[in-house]
């Protein structure tokens, strides 16, 4: 009798987790979202609202209806920035455009078109200049992420969030 009790308990312990996983897999769906960044501000600096909803800034150059990753390169980009950009370039496709802005108008484009502001590094109080940043823009032109282009962990986050954004659009098509 004791043997049957042990066998039944062992079967229950092994089968129950598998049944829970199958149940969750069959009836639940993993879903991630990405925040919208850069609220639209009026001439007084006040955030524009539409009823109770915040209105977010749309990049005017996002007419291609593609997901876009934009990198800003200064005059002498660091090896780290170039190395991390090459990692991001590998994800370029028909739906994902990777763009590197270089030249003398980079600062103007970064601040006026893309509304980039200096980031503050998490591990120190040091600012990350516009020319070391990557930004992720969705198909509608909303900024969905801003990243330190010289930090491998931040670029890993960009790559993960880019895959999430692709998945969001793929699920929306179904």
CSV table of C-alpha atoms in Angstrom, one decimal:
chain,number,residue,atom,x,y,z
A,1,UNK,CA,0.0,0.0,0.0
A,2,UNK,CA,2.8,2.3,0.9
A,3,UNK,CA,4.5,1.7,-2.5
A,4,UNK,CA,1.3,2.6,-4.4
A,5,UNK,CA,1.1,5.8,-2.4
A,6,UNK,CA,4.7,6.8,-3.2
A,7,UNK,CA,4.1,6.0,-6.9
A,8,UNK,CA,0.9,8.0,-7.0
A,9,UNK,CA,2.6,11.0,-5.3
A,10,UNK,CA,5.6,10.8,-7.6
A,11,UNK,CA,3.3,10.7,-10.6
A,12,UNK,CA,1.4,13.7,-9.4
A,13,UNK,CA,4.5,15.7,-8.7
A,14,UNK,CA,5.8,14.9,-12.2
A,15,UNK,CA,2.6,15.3,-14.2
A,16,UNK,CA,1.0,18.3,-12.5
A,17,UNK,CA,3.6,20.9,-13.6
A,18,UNK,CA,3.5,19.5,-17.1
A,19,UNK,CA,-0.3,19.9,-17.1
A,20,UNK,CA,-0.1,23.5,-15.8
A,21,UNK,CA,2.4,24.4,-18.5
A,22,UNK,CA,0.2,22.9,-21.2
A,23,UNK,CA,-2.8,24.7,-19.8
A,24,UNK,CA,-1.0,28.1,-19.8
A,25,UNK,CA,0.4,27.5,-23.2
A,26,UNK,CA,-2.9,26.7,-24.7
A,27,UNK,CA,-5.0,29.5,-23.1
A,28,UNK,CA,-2.6,32.3,-22.4
A,29,UNK,CA,-0.4,34.5,-24.6
A,30,UNK,CA,2.8,36.2,-23.7
A,31,UNK,CA,2.5,39.9,-24.6
A,32,UNK,CA,5.0,42.7,-24.3
A,33,UNK,CA,4.5,46.4,-24.9
A,34,UNK,CA,6.9,49.2,-25.4
A,35,UNK,CA,6.3,52.7,-24.0
A,36,UNK,CA,5.8,55.8,-26.1
A,37,UNK,CA,8.5,58.4,-25.4
A,38,UNK,CA,8.7,62.1,-26.1
A,39,UNK,CA,5.3,63.7,-25.3
A,40,UNK,CA,4.4,66.6,-27.6
A,41,UNK,CA,4.9,70.0,-25.9
A,42,UNK,CA,3.4,73.3,-26.9
A,43,UNK,CA,5.3,76.6,-27.2
A,44,UNK,CA,5.0,77.2,-23.4
A,45,UNK,CA,6.6,73.8,-22.6
A,46,UNK,CA,3.3,72.2,-21.5
A,47,UNK,CA,2.5,68.6,-22.5
A,48,UNK,CA,-0.3,68.5,-25.1
A,49,UNK,CA,-3.2,66.4,-24.0
A,50,UNK,CA,-6.1,65.0,-26.0
A,51,UNK,CA,-8.8,64.6,-23.3
A,52,UNK,CA,-7.1,62.4,-20.7
A,53,UNK,CA,-4.5,61.0,-23.1
A,54,UNK,CA,-1.0,62.4,-23.7
A,55,UNK,CA,-0.2,63.2,-27.3
A,56,UNK,CA,3.2,62.0,-28.3
A,57,UNK,CA,5.7,63.5,-30.8
A,58,UNK,CA,5.9,61.8,-34.2
A,59,UNK,CA,9.1,62.0,-36.2
A,60,UNK,CA,8.1,63.7,-39.5
A,61,UNK,CA,10.6,61.6,-41.6
A,62,UNK,CA,8.9,58.3,-40.7
A,63,UNK,CA,6.8,58.2,-43.9
A,64,UNK,CA,8.3,55.0,-45.1
A,65,UNK,CA,6.1,52.9,-42.7
A,66,UNK,CA,9.0,50.9,-41.5
A,67,UNK,CA,10.5,50.3,-38.1
A,68,UNK,CA,13.6,52.4,-37.9
A,69,UNK,CA,16.7,52.4,-35.8
A,70,UNK,CA,18.7,55.7,-36.1
A,71,UNK,CA,22.3,56.0,-34.9
A,72,UNK,CA,24.0,59.4,-34.5
A,73,UNK,CA,27.7,59.5,-35.3
A,74,UNK,CA,29.8,62.5,-34.4
A,75,UNK,CA,33.0,63.5,-36.2
A,76,UNK,CA,35.2,60.8,-34.5
A,77,UNK,CA,33.0,57.9,-33.5
A,78,UNK,CA,34.4,55.5,-30.9
A,79,UNK,CA,35.3,51.9,-31.7
A,80,UNK,CA,32.6,50.9,-29.2
A,81,UNK,CA,29.9,52.8,-31.0
A,82,UNK,CA,31.0,51.4,-34.4
A,83,UNK,CA,31.1,47.8,-33.0
A,84,UNK,CA,27.6,48.1,-31.4
A,85,UNK,CA,26.2,49.7,-34.6
A,86,UNK,CA,27.4,46.7,-36.6
A,87,UNK,CA,25.5,44.4,-34.2
A,88,UNK,CA,22.3,46.4,-34.8
A,89,UNK,CA,22.9,46.4,-38.6
A,90,UNK,CA,22.5,42.7,-38.7
A,91,UNK,CA,18.7,43.0,-38.0
A,92,UNK,CA,18.1,45.2,-41.1
A,93,UNK,CA,15.3,43.8,-43.3
A,94,UNK,CA,12.4,45.0,-45.5
A,95,UNK,CA,10.5,46.0,-42.3
A,96,UNK,CA,13.4,47.3,-40.3
A,97,UNK,CA,15.6,50.1,-41.6
A,98,UNK,CA,18.9,51.0,-39.9
A,99,UNK,CA,20.1,54.5,-40.5
A,100,UNK,CA,23.3,56.2,-39.5
A,101,UNK,CA,23.3,60.0,-39.5
A,102,UNK,CA,26.7,61.5,-40.0
A,103,UNK,CA,28.1,64.9,-41.0
A,104,UNK,CA,27.8,68.4,-39.9
A,105,UNK,CA,24.0,68.5,-39.5
A,106,UNK,CA,23.9,65.6,-37.1
A,107,UNK,CA,23.4,67.7,-34.0
A,108,UNK,CA,20.6,69.8,-35.7
A,109,UNK,CA,18.8,66.7,-36.9
A,110,UNK,CA,19.2,65.0,-33.5
A,111,UNK,CA,17.7,67.9,-31.6
A,112,UNK,CA,15.2,69.3,-34.0
A,113,UNK,CA,13.9,66.3,-36.0
A,114,UNK,CA,14.3,63.5,-33.6
A,115,UNK,CA,14.0,65.6,-30.4
A,116,UNK,CA,17.1,63.8,-28.8
A,117,UNK,CA,18.3,65.1,-25.4
A,118,UNK,CA,21.4,64.0,-23.6
A,119,UNK,CA,20.8,60.8,-21.6
A,120,UNK,CA,22.3,60.3,-18.2
A,121,UNK,CA,24.3,57.0,-17.7
A,122,UNK,CA,22.7,54.8,-15.1
A,123,UNK,CA,26.1,53.9,-13.4
A,124,UNK,CA,27.4,57.5,-13.2
A,125,UNK,CA,26.1,61.1,-13.5
A,126,UNK,CA,27.8,61.4,-16.9
A,127,UNK,CA,25.7,62.6,-19.9
A,128,UNK,CA,25.5,60.5,-23.1
A,129,UNK,CA,25.7,63.0,-26.0
A,130,UNK,CA,23.4,62.8,-28.9
A,131,UNK,CA,26.2,61.4,-31.1
A,132,UNK,CA,26.4,58.2,-29.0
A,133,UNK,CA,22.8,57.4,-29.0
A,134,UNK,CA,20.5,55.0,-30.9
A,135,UNK,CA,16.8,55.5,-31.1
A,136,UNK,CA,14.0,53.1,-32.0
A,137,UNK,CA,11.1,54.5,-34.0
A,138,UNK,CA,8.0,52.5,-34.8
A,139,UNK,CA,6.1,52.5,-38.2
A,140,UNK,CA,3.9,55.5,-37.2
A,141,UNK,CA,6.9,57.6,-36.3
A,142,UNK,CA,6.7,57.4,-32.5
A,143,UNK,CA,9.9,57.1,-30.5
A,144,UNK,CA,9.8,53.8,-28.6
A,145,UNK,CA,13.3,53.7,-27.1
A,146,UNK,CA,16.5,55.7,-26.6
A,147,UNK,CA,19.8,53.8,-26.0
A,148,UNK,CA,23.4,54.4,-25.2
A,149,UNK,CA,25.2,53.2,-28.3
A,150,UNK,CA,28.4,52.5,-26.5
A,151,UNK,CA,27.0,50.3,-23.8
A,152,UNK,CA,26.6,46.6,-24.9
A,153,UNK,CA,23.9,46.0,-22.3
A,154,UNK,CA,21.8,49.0,-23.6
A,155,UNK,CA,22.3,47.7,-27.2
A,156,UNK,CA,21.1,44.3,-26.0
A,157,UNK,CA,18.0,46.0,-24.7
A,158,UNK,CA,17.6,47.7,-28.1
A,159,UNK,CA,17.8,44.4,-29.9
A,160,UNK,CA,15.3,42.8,-27.6
A,161,UNK,CA,12.9,45.7,-27.9
A,162,UNK,CA,13.3,45.7,-31.7
A,163,UNK,CA,12.3,42.1,-31.8
A,164,UNK,CA,9.3,42.8,-29.5
A,165,UNK,CA,8.2,45.7,-31.8
A,166,UNK,CA,8.5,43.4,-34.8
A,167,UNK,CA,6.4,40.8,-33.0
A,168,UNK,CA,3.7,43.4,-32.1
A,169,UNK,CA,3.3,44.3,-35.7
A,170,UNK,CA,3.3,40.7,-36.8
A,171,UNK,CA,0.5,39.9,-34.3
A,172,UNK,CA,-1.4,42.9,-35.4
A,173,UNK,CA,-1.5,41.7,-39.0
A,174,UNK,CA,-3.3,38.5,-38.0
